[in-house]
Amino acid sequence: MEVQYVKGIGPPGAKVLAKLGIASLEDLLLYLPRRYEDRSNFRTIASVRAGEFVTLKGRLVAVESKAPRGNFTITRAGISDGSGTIGLVWFNQRWIRPRLSKITGEIIVYGQVKEGQWGYEINSPEWEPLAPEADGEEFARIVPVYPLVEGVPQKTIRRFVERGLAYVDKIEDVIPPGIARKSGLRPLAWSLQHVHRPTSLEEAETAKRRLVFEEFFSLQLALGMRHAEEGTRSGIAFRVGPELASEVEAAASVVLTGAQRRVIEEIYRDMGRPHPMNRLLQGDVGSGKTLVAAAAILAAARSGYQAALMAPTEILAEQHYVNLHRLFEALGLKVALLVGKQGKRERDNANKAVATGEAHVAVGTHALVQEAVTFHKLGLVVVDEQHKFGVLQRAALRRKGFGNPDVLVMTATPIPRSLTLTVYGDLDLSVIDEMPPGRRPIRTHWKLPSERDSVYEGVRKLLSEGAQAYVVCPLVSESEKVLAQAATELYDRLKHGALEGFRVGLLHGQQKAAEKEATMLAFRNKELDVLVSTTVIEVGVDVPNAKVMIIEDANRYGLAQLHQLRGRVGRGGAQSYCVLIGAATNPETEERLRVMVETTDGFKIAEKDLEIRGPGEMFGTRQHGAFEFRVADVLRHGRILEEARQAALDLVAADPKLEKPEHAGLKARVETDSARLVRTDIT
Ligand code: ADP
Ligand code: MG
């Protein structure tokens, strides 16, 4: 039902509500108060103290208006209740005075008490005349305070919501009674009424909980149904076994950590089943996800299938290519590289190797999902650093698969569980919660730009001892071109200045793939001492001998990026260093830099990041749809989310497709939410 049909709102009211993004009755009723003002207790004027929010009742004693300067007017009045008198003050509201003058009886006011020039006063109180015989209950209640936009007064919204509440029964209550009972939820109509017109704050809380629950529940149902459906689709049952993991271990000449072994087991269990795997692999920067992916890839190859590994940047794809190539050579697997900026011949060769099945593994960027790329027999899709991709690209790559390929999504962004459940709620979760042995925490320092000389003095010392260093240039712009220029300038300056005499290389996004590859290789082979770079090295670059990370103008970077950048060092056993050079331009910046100095724990950093930026920002607009909750807040309502998820999973287990007649309304709701998930995918 559109709001314009609500009695008392009509087309003119609908126009006003449109400013708040409200079109339907449902929109209106789910436009929840930001907070409440408890006006339910009248106070005597004599008892009030500065700072308190109070509701008072009394007679006006004096009303006057002054215009000390041009347009500026002050209206003052006093109100007296027998116990005392308090001042009321309004600024620039000329219309107040004539209205106040008309009042003959008592008046009710609500507002915060301040210490004024002549004793206590209330600035811009809410007020209304008390009708004769009325006791003021209508005003002196718990009043909702709505989020506002310019041009829509609080009183107007309150009135419209009131009108809307008359139609509350028109909104279908889709939560099955059994679940409502079990989860302690009040009916929808009750909840809507009491979230807007509570008689106590506890009641408002109960009402809101129900609405939040419903929102989470519906999304979790959509995710759970998607997961259940995947689980029944037919997929490939790969031959798996611990000896495959041991082969990878031997080829890499490392001992897998307990966590790596455990997650490989989880992955193998999925891969061995005749249904598609949909698993998320979470592990902090440097936790060794690549070897886990390699173990999965090896299993696919040994079962006669191909694997694809998709990375978000060319540098990272190239890096994976180099690593896997080295690792798999001994195991007899051939790896092909597919990236955007390849030469035609190179590209044609790679395409051919993938199409004929000569290549067991294709590593690449989103170039992998282009039409020209066809696989011989793609059985496993691995997506690295998934949140950089739209889920749509994941799906596109999967469609190139042989039947329903297995999918493994890897992410280095450790995120709080409530977010994982929301963004990746349709995936099974594996977590690497252990770092390879011998890692030492990176020592991190924050230096001001004025201390730069001494920083580079330290760098020179470490370089002369055989260390290698990255210098990341300031994030001066979103534009790759501008960044490339900035990196080039920094490179020139350092090469001929602070780092003169050392072998300095340059890496940025505008370079040709071959050039980047050559530079990376030179750095890896210790033919370069220093790599000056833009954030193209942000993800995945792995040179264990690099011990020093200098980030110029670190104040311009977000926490997640700083953590990723810092993760490029500290990969060998030696003590590594990270220096953040930057001014504390504002409290938020200072907070970020301090967090970086205090901890290297990706999980803590992610939580802090979330606190500072909020989930929408953190994941970029791509994933934003998943956070467009109307009433729920992923961070604040984590407990309700867990309950709603459990209820949703129980329901999916009992009625996987919501086919029972009593779930029809719910099913329709979930379909709407699924559409939202799809929208999330598209960017
Ligand atoms: P990430 O999880 O960030 O992708 P990588 O897979 O790049 O991490 O691994 C980081 C570094 O740790 C690499 O140099 C890798 O060879 C090394 N590594 C991985 N697993 C182990 C292990 N079990 N023991 C020792 N080093 C390991
Ligand atoms: Mg990685």
XYZ file of C-alpha atoms and ligand atoms in Angstrom:
711
model
C 0.000 0.000 0.000
C 1.354 3.382 -0.949
C 1.452 6.034 1.737
C -0.593 8.428 -0.338
C -3.632 6.228 0.346
C -3.217 6.486 4.081
C -5.955 8.656 5.494
C -4.439 11.859 6.780
C -1.346 11.623 4.589
C -2.608 11.783 1.006
C -0.579 12.815 -2.035
C 0.840 15.993 -0.419
C 2.013 14.012 2.602
C 3.441 11.330 0.345
C 5.543 13.973 -1.328
C 6.990 14.993 1.991
C 7.663 11.395 2.991
C 9.391 10.753 -0.303
C 12.180 12.986 0.991
C 12.824 10.327 3.599
C 12.759 7.546 1.041
C 9.364 6.425 2.249
C 6.949 5.254 -0.422
C 4.951 2.402 1.037
C 3.088 1.910 4.270
C 5.703 -0.642 5.169
C 8.485 1.877 4.568
C 6.696 4.275 6.848
C 6.132 1.851 9.671
C 9.675 0.560 9.455
C 11.013 4.080 9.682
C 12.021 3.558 13.250
C 12.782 6.120 15.919
C 16.421 6.906 16.368
C 15.807 7.227 20.081
C 13.070 8.039 22.526
C 12.422 10.875 24.868
C 10.899 9.805 28.105
C 8.448 12.538 28.964
C 6.287 10.334 31.050
C 7.153 11.868 34.403
C 6.213 15.445 35.198
C 8.746 17.159 37.365
C 8.376 20.136 39.642
C 10.382 23.088 38.459
C 12.076 23.364 41.846
C 13.522 19.863 41.469
C 15.237 20.202 38.084
C 19.008 20.383 37.646
C 21.185 21.499 34.756
C 21.692 18.807 32.118
C 18.468 16.907 32.813
C 15.784 16.286 30.201
C 12.501 17.111 31.854
C 8.794 17.434 31.217
C 7.230 20.383 33.032
C 3.730 21.742 33.333
C 2.807 25.274 34.354
C 1.597 28.731 33.460
C 3.376 31.152 31.202
C 4.488 34.176 33.139
C 6.099 36.523 30.696
C 6.568 36.386 26.946
C 8.821 38.790 25.157
C 10.653 38.981 21.850
C 13.781 40.936 21.084
C 15.696 41.582 17.885
C 19.155 42.592 19.079
C 20.680 42.368 15.604
C 18.942 42.578 12.243
C 17.220 39.299 11.536
C 18.220 37.727 14.791
C 15.386 37.363 17.251
C 15.193 35.911 20.697
C 11.917 34.934 22.242
C 11.839 34.434 25.979
C 9.129 33.217 28.266
C 8.886 31.968 31.792
C 6.848 29.095 33.080
C 5.806 28.730 36.667
C 4.290 25.748 38.482
C 4.059 27.042 42.010
C 7.333 25.420 43.053
C 9.430 27.735 40.944
C 9.968 29.438 37.628
C 12.179 28.490 34.697
C 13.009 30.332 31.475
C 12.210 29.186 27.966
C 14.251 30.485 25.045
C 13.781 30.306 21.293
C 16.062 31.751 18.667
C 14.854 33.051 15.333
C 11.354 31.717 15.659
C 9.264 34.861 15.371
C 6.063 32.895 15.007
C 6.389 31.502 18.512
C 5.500 34.703 20.293
C 2.029 35.288 18.857
C 1.196 31.646 19.499
C 2.356 31.765 23.079
C 0.415 34.941 23.644
C -2.811 33.142 22.849
C -2.367 30.566 25.571
C -4.507 31.235 28.589
C -4.245 27.976 30.489
C -1.340 25.705 31.288
C 1.443 24.650 28.935
C 3.575 21.538 28.825
C 7.222 21.748 27.808
C 9.972 19.216 27.273
C 13.663 19.842 26.883
C 17.072 19.951 28.459
C 17.763 22.204 31.402
C 20.672 24.591 31.033
C 22.356 27.058 33.297
C 21.286 30.366 31.772
C 22.150 33.955 32.374
C 19.275 34.373 34.828
C 19.067 30.904 36.293
C 17.886 27.687 34.686
C 16.380 27.769 31.237
C 15.413 25.436 28.414
C 16.482 26.255 24.875
C 14.032 25.521 22.071
C 11.811 23.271 24.152
C 9.080 21.213 22.591
C 5.804 22.483 23.892
C 2.081 22.403 23.560
C -0.794 24.065 25.326
C -2.596 21.833 27.763
C -6.228 21.639 26.814
C -8.583 22.434 29.713
C -9.379 19.217 31.595
C -6.684 17.256 29.769
C -3.959 15.839 31.946
C -1.253 16.076 29.344
C -0.898 12.353 28.863
C -0.766 12.686 25.110
C 2.314 14.841 25.375
C 3.780 13.467 28.536
C 4.588 10.022 27.221
C 7.587 8.300 25.729
C 8.009 10.159 22.509
C 9.760 8.726 19.445
C 12.498 10.815 17.873
C 12.938 10.043 14.193
C 15.944 10.593 11.992
C 15.258 13.720 10.013
C 16.097 15.324 6.750
C 15.864 18.979 5.869
C 12.341 20.221 5.527
C 10.518 17.457 7.359
C 9.762 18.442 10.944
C 9.719 15.870 13.727
C 6.094 16.613 14.470
C 5.094 15.853 10.894
C 6.701 12.446 10.900
C 5.171 11.626 14.231
C 1.759 12.545 12.904
C 2.179 10.532 9.697
C 3.424 7.475 11.550
C 0.397 7.725 13.825
C -1.823 7.740 10.771
C 0.029 4.811 9.295
C -0.369 2.773 12.463
C -4.104 2.702 11.846
C -3.354 0.351 8.956
C -0.878 -1.840 10.774
C -2.935 -4.971 10.195
C -2.436 -4.636 6.465
C 1.172 -5.739 6.836
C 1.509 -9.465 6.797
C 3.169 -11.159 9.714
C 5.347 -13.740 7.987
C 7.142 -15.274 10.942
C 5.676 -18.717 11.614
C 3.996 -18.780 15.047
C 6.169 -21.675 16.201
C 9.332 -19.698 15.596
C 7.875 -16.569 17.133
C 7.037 -18.500 20.268
C 10.378 -20.207 20.481
C 12.333 -17.021 19.888
C 10.184 -14.918 22.175
C 8.894 -12.590 19.479
C 5.750 -10.499 19.795
C 3.397 -10.304 16.800
C 4.319 -7.878 14.053
C 1.382 -5.521 14.600
C 2.127 -5.254 18.307
C 5.795 -4.650 17.568
C 5.141 -1.894 15.068
C 2.703 -0.192 17.377
C 4.997 -0.337 20.349
C 8.176 0.565 18.593
C 6.498 3.855 17.678
C 4.345 4.308 20.766
C 5.932 2.467 23.641
C 4.609 2.866 27.150
C 8.026 1.947 28.486
C 11.532 1.807 27.065
C 11.665 -1.950 27.698
C 8.611 -2.333 25.543
C 10.256 -0.367 22.777
C 13.271 -2.655 23.040
C 11.134 -5.802 22.804
C 9.305 -4.418 19.809
C 12.498 -3.457 18.040
C 14.108 -6.812 18.708
C 11.289 -8.499 16.880
C 11.720 -6.245 13.833
C 15.482 -6.716 13.773
C 15.050 -10.456 14.140
C 12.687 -10.558 11.211
C 15.081 -8.727 8.966
C 18.018 -10.987 9.796
C 15.831 -14.055 9.715
C 14.627 -13.391 6.226
C 18.118 -12.782 4.848
C 19.526 -15.812 6.643
C 16.728 -17.906 5.200
C 17.646 -16.737 1.723
C 21.273 -17.623 2.366
C 20.415 -20.910 4.049
C 18.125 -21.954 1.214
C 20.797 -21.116 -1.294
C 23.262 -23.211 0.666
C 20.820 -26.106 0.966
C 20.105 -26.004 -2.726
C 23.810 -26.137 -3.559
C 24.094 -29.111 -1.271
C 21.592 -31.114 -3.278
C 22.975 -30.230 -6.710
C 25.166 -32.828 -8.260
C 28.843 -32.066 -8.408
C 32.185 -33.711 -8.800
C 33.435 -36.230 -6.268
C 37.191 -35.752 -6.394
C 39.622 -38.372 -5.186
C 41.175 -36.902 -2.098
C 43.467 -38.036 0.675
C 46.100 -36.865 3.126
C 48.898 -38.080 0.858
C 48.059 -35.230 -1.519
C 48.652 -32.674 1.228
C 51.935 -34.374 1.986
C 52.970 -34.047 -1.638
C 52.369 -30.300 -1.496
C 54.263 -30.113 1.764
C 57.246 -31.901 0.273
C 57.221 -29.851 -2.912
C 57.146 -26.608 -0.909
C 59.732 -27.911 1.567
C 57.749 -26.729 4.577
C 55.888 -28.436 7.357
C 52.221 -27.529 7.125
C 50.849 -25.904 10.239
C 48.142 -27.679 12.182
C 45.664 -25.114 10.951
C 46.655 -25.639 7.326
C 46.236 -29.408 7.735
C 42.848 -28.985 9.358
C 41.431 -26.700 6.684
C 42.817 -28.905 3.911
C 40.956 -31.774 5.538
C 37.761 -29.697 5.600
C 38.216 -28.812 1.966
C 38.952 -32.388 0.985
C 35.868 -33.602 2.792
C 33.798 -31.233 0.637
C 35.684 -32.078 -2.533
C 35.174 -35.794 -1.989
C 31.392 -35.406 -1.950
C 29.352 -35.565 -5.154
C 28.019 -32.045 -4.548
C 29.620 -28.697 -5.283
C 31.797 -27.225 -2.561
C 31.110 -23.638 -1.553
C 33.651 -22.814 1.066
C 35.214 -19.671 2.411
C 38.812 -19.872 3.561
C 39.687 -17.129 5.993
C 43.216 -16.491 7.175
C 45.204 -13.444 8.067
C 47.860 -12.057 5.773
C 50.775 -14.473 5.663
C 48.929 -17.394 7.252
C 49.698 -19.597 4.242
C 46.509 -19.756 2.236
C 48.354 -20.320 -1.026
C 49.544 -23.782 -0.024
C 46.040 -24.703 1.057
C 44.756 -23.642 -2.344
C 47.565 -25.642 -3.938
C 46.450 -28.751 -2.077
C 42.922 -28.299 -3.402
C 44.219 -27.705 -6.913
C 46.398 -30.785 -6.779
C 43.422 -32.938 -5.793
C 41.422 -31.605 -8.729
C 44.264 -32.215 -11.159
C 44.910 -35.721 -9.913
C 41.245 -36.508 -10.514
C 41.579 -35.389 -14.102
C 40.097 -31.904 -13.734
C 41.422 -28.407 -14.248
C 41.476 -25.664 -11.671
C 41.235 -21.905 -12.033
C 42.683 -19.422 -9.571
C 41.339 -15.904 -9.893
C 43.117 -12.992 -8.229
C 42.051 -9.352 -8.017
C 45.195 -7.756 -9.481
C 47.668 -8.621 -12.181
C 50.575 -8.455 -9.796
C 48.931 -10.944 -7.515
C 47.965 -13.214 -10.389
C 51.530 -13.134 -11.636
C 52.754 -13.832 -8.164
C 50.482 -16.841 -7.796
C 51.569 -17.964 -11.199
C 55.240 -17.846 -10.250
C 54.613 -19.610 -6.936
C 52.380 -22.331 -8.316
C 54.574 -22.826 -11.321
C 57.548 -23.428 -9.057
C 55.574 -25.655 -6.711
C 53.812 -27.729 -9.338
C 56.733 -28.244 -11.682
C 58.010 -31.048 -9.486
C 54.532 -32.529 -9.298
C 54.060 -32.589 -13.049
C 51.329 -29.946 -13.248
C 51.292 -27.243 -15.877
C 50.172 -23.715 -15.016
C 48.907 -21.087 -17.484
C 48.683 -17.355 -16.840
C 45.832 -15.208 -18.141
C 45.925 -11.486 -17.458
C 44.616 -8.402 -19.236
C 47.761 -6.810 -20.534
C 49.328 -9.857 -22.156
C 50.583 -9.789 -25.715
C 48.402 -11.537 -28.237
C 50.717 -14.479 -28.862
C 51.228 -15.108 -25.219
C 47.529 -14.878 -24.665
C 46.620 -17.182 -27.523
C 49.032 -19.777 -26.243
C 47.596 -19.603 -22.761
C 44.040 -19.842 -24.094
C 44.977 -22.870 -26.113
C 46.644 -24.630 -23.202
C 43.528 -24.046 -21.121
C 41.129 -25.129 -23.850
C 42.941 -28.342 -24.680
C 43.536 -29.316 -21.103
C 47.278 -29.168 -21.497
C 47.297 -26.680 -18.621
C 46.051 -28.146 -15.359
C 45.756 -24.783 -13.690
C 44.800 -21.381 -15.076
C 45.865 -18.452 -12.940
C 44.608 -15.014 -13.798
C 42.642 -11.902 -13.101
C 39.042 -11.403 -14.152
C 40.484 -11.984 -17.642
C 39.688 -15.589 -16.800
C 35.975 -15.015 -17.114
C 36.159 -13.469 -20.555
C 34.283 -15.219 -23.263
C 37.317 -16.255 -25.243
C 38.480 -18.424 -22.384
C 37.111 -21.937 -22.468
C 38.232 -24.721 -20.222
C 38.708 -28.303 -21.176
C 37.373 -29.641 -17.910
C 37.206 -27.085 -15.117
C 36.408 -28.757 -11.818
C 37.661 -26.341 -9.170
C 37.412 -22.579 -8.907
C 39.563 -20.764 -6.372
C 38.953 -17.066 -5.846
C 41.580 -15.149 -3.926
C 40.746 -12.036 -1.912
C 37.153 -12.408 -2.836
C 35.732 -9.194 -1.460
C 37.484 -7.368 -4.267
C 35.301 -9.165 -6.759
C 31.627 -8.997 -7.369
C 30.048 -12.307 -6.537
C 28.858 -12.152 -10.112
C 32.390 -12.754 -11.353
C 32.613 -15.738 -9.083
C 29.434 -17.033 -10.667
C 30.683 -16.297 -14.168
C 33.809 -18.318 -13.585
C 31.789 -21.122 -12.092
C 29.638 -21.248 -15.188
C 32.707 -22.124 -17.209
C 32.966 -25.234 -15.107
C 32.316 -28.804 -15.993
C 28.889 -29.296 -14.480
C 28.950 -27.697 -11.052
C 32.561 -27.077 -10.083
C 33.733 -26.778 -6.513
C 34.345 -23.250 -5.314
C 36.858 -22.117 -2.728
C 36.865 -18.446 -1.815
C 39.881 -17.104 0.034
C 39.959 -13.888 1.984
C 42.643 -12.250 4.071
C 40.259 -9.861 5.704
C 39.434 -11.345 9.033
C 36.014 -10.017 9.824
C 33.808 -10.367 12.851
C 31.548 -13.355 12.777
C 28.358 -11.356 12.448
C 29.675 -9.871 9.229
C 30.870 -13.191 7.902
C 27.398 -14.592 8.438
C 25.942 -11.723 6.507
C 28.327 -11.396 3.601
C 29.282 -15.042 3.236
C 26.286 -16.634 4.895
C 25.787 -19.073 2.040
C 29.305 -20.496 2.324
C 30.854 -22.999 4.699
C 33.688 -21.537 6.682
C 37.272 -22.660 7.223
C 39.634 -20.555 9.270
C 43.434 -20.660 9.429
C 44.023 -19.403 12.937
C 47.725 -20.107 13.209
C 50.771 -18.528 11.609
C 53.673 -20.552 10.191
C 56.281 -21.088 12.889
C 59.145 -18.705 13.529
C 57.323 -15.543 12.563
C 58.173 -12.580 14.678
C 55.729 -9.739 15.129
C 56.616 -6.887 12.817
C 57.955 -3.910 14.723
C 55.922 -0.931 13.711
C 56.780 2.724 14.213
C 54.876 5.839 13.475
C 57.030 8.803 12.447
C 56.113 12.340 11.556
C 57.077 13.711 8.147
C 59.665 15.901 9.876
C 61.438 12.739 11.021
C 61.748 11.337 7.503
C 65.521 11.838 7.246
C 66.192 9.715 10.267
C 63.829 7.034 8.961
C 65.781 6.706 5.731
C 69.012 6.738 7.666
C 67.742 3.620 9.436
C 66.674 2.110 6.122
C 70.174 2.633 4.686
C 71.662 0.837 7.637
C 69.370 -2.195 7.227
C 69.952 -2.261 3.479
C 73.695 -2.335 3.950
C 73.174 -5.362 6.155
C 71.518 -7.128 3.214
C 67.844 -6.467 3.933
C 65.375 -5.517 1.226
C 62.755 -2.816 1.582
C 59.503 -1.654 0.105
C 58.620 2.007 -0.055
C 54.941 2.609 -0.696
C 54.117 5.977 -2.183
C 51.365 8.248 -0.893
C 47.810 7.579 -1.940
C 47.468 10.948 -3.604
C 44.649 10.044 -5.926
C 42.246 7.363 -7.065
C 43.679 7.619 -10.511
C 46.244 4.994 -11.487
C 47.839 7.498 -13.765
C 48.369 10.115 -11.091
C 49.575 7.427 -8.718
C 52.048 6.152 -11.259
C 53.402 9.645 -11.613
C 53.689 10.079 -7.858
C 55.499 6.762 -7.564
C 57.873 7.744 -10.334
C 58.657 11.035 -8.623
C 59.294 9.346 -5.309
C 61.468 6.802 -7.066
C 63.577 9.530 -8.686
C 63.864 11.428 -5.444
C 64.990 8.428 -3.412
C 67.293 7.053 -6.068
C 69.166 10.320 -6.313
C 68.729 11.279 -2.696
C 68.212 9.311 0.484
C 68.825 5.915 -1.130
C 71.588 6.871 -3.527
C 73.979 4.020 -4.158
C 71.373 1.325 -3.602
C 69.578 -0.568 -6.343
C 66.085 0.860 -6.486
C 63.211 -0.513 -8.585
C 59.830 0.955 -9.461
C 56.465 -0.743 -9.663
C 53.108 0.800 -10.549
C 49.835 -0.092 -12.190
C 50.541 1.667 -15.478
C 53.474 -0.529 -16.387
C 53.248 -3.355 -18.887
C 52.792 -6.830 -17.427
C 56.233 -7.921 -18.620
C 57.867 -4.910 -17.009
C 56.134 -5.523 -13.711
C 57.012 -9.164 -13.827
C 60.658 -8.398 -14.531
C 60.823 -5.932 -11.646
C 59.174 -8.325 -9.224
C 61.504 -11.078 -10.317
C 64.547 -8.854 -9.886
C 63.396 -7.928 -6.405
C 62.738 -11.540 -5.521
C 66.183 -12.508 -6.831
C 67.767 -9.806 -4.702
C 68.924 -7.872 -7.744
C 67.115 -4.894 -6.234
C 67.467 -3.570 -2.702
C 64.421 -1.370 -2.688
C 61.088 -1.493 -4.433
C 59.255 1.808 -4.695
C 55.652 1.031 -5.396
C 52.052 2.085 -5.434
C 49.565 -0.134 -3.643
C 49.799 -2.638 -6.466
C 51.803 -4.623 -3.955
C 48.954 -4.455 -1.487
C 47.710 -7.961 -1.966
C 49.568 -11.188 -1.872
C 53.059 -10.192 -2.914
C 55.412 -12.601 -1.218
C 59.147 -11.965 -0.962
C 60.352 -13.521 2.302
C 63.652 -11.630 2.371
C 61.937 -8.240 2.429
C 62.208 -6.946 5.973
C 61.369 -3.278 5.763
C 58.150 -1.582 4.780
C 58.033 2.186 4.579
C 54.638 3.701 3.963
C 54.758 7.353 2.944
C 51.819 9.512 3.989
C 50.403 6.553 5.830
C 47.677 8.827 7.167
C 46.003 8.645 3.769
C 45.509 4.906 3.957
C 42.733 2.995 5.635
C 43.455 0.404 8.286
C 42.721 -2.609 6.134
C 45.108 -1.357 3.482
C 47.828 -0.586 5.991
C 47.498 -4.076 7.411
C 47.703 -5.634 3.960
C 50.709 -3.525 3.054
C 52.499 -4.325 6.274
C 51.768 -8.002 5.661
C 54.241 -7.902 2.778
C 57.089 -8.067 5.279
C 57.660 -10.375 8.220
C 57.313 -13.441 6.045
C 60.722 -14.910 6.793
C 62.120 -15.710 10.218
C 64.013 -12.426 10.599
C 62.842 -9.400 12.556
C 60.951 -7.093 10.203
C 60.058 -3.444 10.459
C 57.281 -1.220 9.277
C 57.493 2.548 9.434
C 54.402 4.629 8.928
C 55.295 8.150 7.950
C 52.446 10.546 8.362
C 50.943 13.491 10.153
C 47.990 13.021 12.464
C 45.646 15.122 10.397
C 42.633 14.352 12.562
C 41.687 12.182 15.552
C 40.548 9.348 13.310
C 43.864 9.254 11.494
C 45.727 9.279 14.741
C 43.611 6.415 15.976
C 44.354 4.363 12.859
C 48.086 4.870 13.103
C 48.066 4.053 16.794
C 46.175 0.827 16.199
C 48.790 -0.171 13.639
C 51.604 0.452 16.101
C 49.833 -1.411 18.875
C 48.823 -4.621 17.159
C 49.622 -6.906 14.229
C 46.525 -9.008 14.825
C 44.404 -8.763 11.697
C 41.275 -9.594 13.594
C 41.708 -6.745 16.045
C 42.548 -4.386 13.238
C 39.455 -5.393 11.310
C 37.252 -4.782 14.331
C 38.760 -1.384 14.856
C 38.354 -0.625 11.191
C 34.743 -1.586 11.333
C 34.256 0.605 14.350
C 35.812 3.572 12.597
C 34.290 3.119 9.164
C 31.233 0.912 9.384
C 30.603 -2.200 7.311
C 29.375 -0.547 4.126
C 32.584 1.390 3.706
C 34.731 -1.508 4.713
C 33.503 -3.727 1.957
C 33.092 -1.047 -0.617
C 29.902 -0.446 -2.503
C 30.050 -3.856 -4.075
C 28.865 -5.672 -1.031
C 26.776 -2.831 0.171
C 23.425 -4.397 -0.596
C 24.086 -6.960 2.090
C 24.138 -4.209 4.665
C 21.133 -2.290 3.551
C 19.141 -3.343 6.511
C 16.228 -1.165 7.377
C 16.201 -1.679 11.077
C 19.006 -4.103 11.853
C 22.599 -3.168 12.535
C 25.061 -5.964 11.872
C 27.487 -4.720 14.467
C 25.118 -3.859 17.278
C 22.695 -6.718 16.894
C 25.127 -9.628 16.667
C 23.264 -11.680 19.259
C 19.924 -11.331 17.522
C 21.649 -12.246 14.264
C 22.920 -15.510 15.751
C 19.447 -16.372 17.012
C 17.833 -15.487 13.721
C 20.387 -17.514 11.805
C 19.840 -20.573 13.943
C 16.083 -20.268 13.572
C 16.523 -19.892 9.815
C 18.767 -22.938 9.530
C 16.325 -25.014 11.590
C 13.525 -23.979 9.314
C 15.539 -24.745 6.179
C 16.251 -28.199 7.568
C 12.532 -28.777 8.099
C 11.238 -27.197 4.893
C 14.183 -26.548 2.546
C 12.134 -24.861 -0.148
C 9.464 -23.311 2.067
C 6.816 -25.329 0.336
C 4.497 -25.763 3.280
C 1.410 -23.582 2.947
C 2.028 -21.869 6.292
C 5.352 -20.620 4.897
C 3.922 -19.015 1.777
C 4.160 -15.455 3.081
C 7.663 -16.069 4.314
C 8.653 -17.506 0.988
C 7.548 -14.376 -0.821
C 9.545 -12.273 1.609
C 12.630 -14.411 1.148
C 12.357 -14.101 -2.590
C 12.509 -10.345 -2.228
C 15.584 -10.732 -0.077
C 17.198 -13.075 -2.563
C 16.710 -10.415 -5.170
C 18.591 -8.124 -2.855
C 21.428 -10.615 -2.683
C 21.609 -10.740 -6.435
C 21.695 -6.991 -6.575
C 24.584 -7.129 -4.175
C 26.416 -9.248 -6.687
C 26.135 -6.839 -9.549
C 28.715 -4.153 -9.942
P 48.654 -15.662 2.543
O 47.775 -16.402 3.477
O 48.804 -14.224 2.911
O 48.266 -15.854 1.105
P 50.983 -17.045 1.736
O 50.296 -18.251 1.254
O 51.474 -16.075 0.730
O 50.077 -16.277 2.774
O 52.163 -17.510 2.704
C 53.013 -16.583 3.313
C 54.406 -17.100 3.408
O 54.493 -18.168 4.344
C 54.936 -17.669 2.120
O 56.273 -17.294 1.988
C 54.802 -19.157 2.296
O 55.724 -19.859 1.535
C 55.086 -19.307 3.755
N 54.448 -20.476 4.349
C 53.209 -20.940 4.140
N 52.959 -22.027 4.894
C 54.062 -22.258 5.613
C 54.431 -23.247 6.592
N 53.582 -24.198 6.971
N 55.661 -23.158 7.139
C 56.508 -22.183 6.765
N 56.239 -21.237 5.867
C 55.032 -21.272 5.281
Mg 47.578 -14.790 -0.489
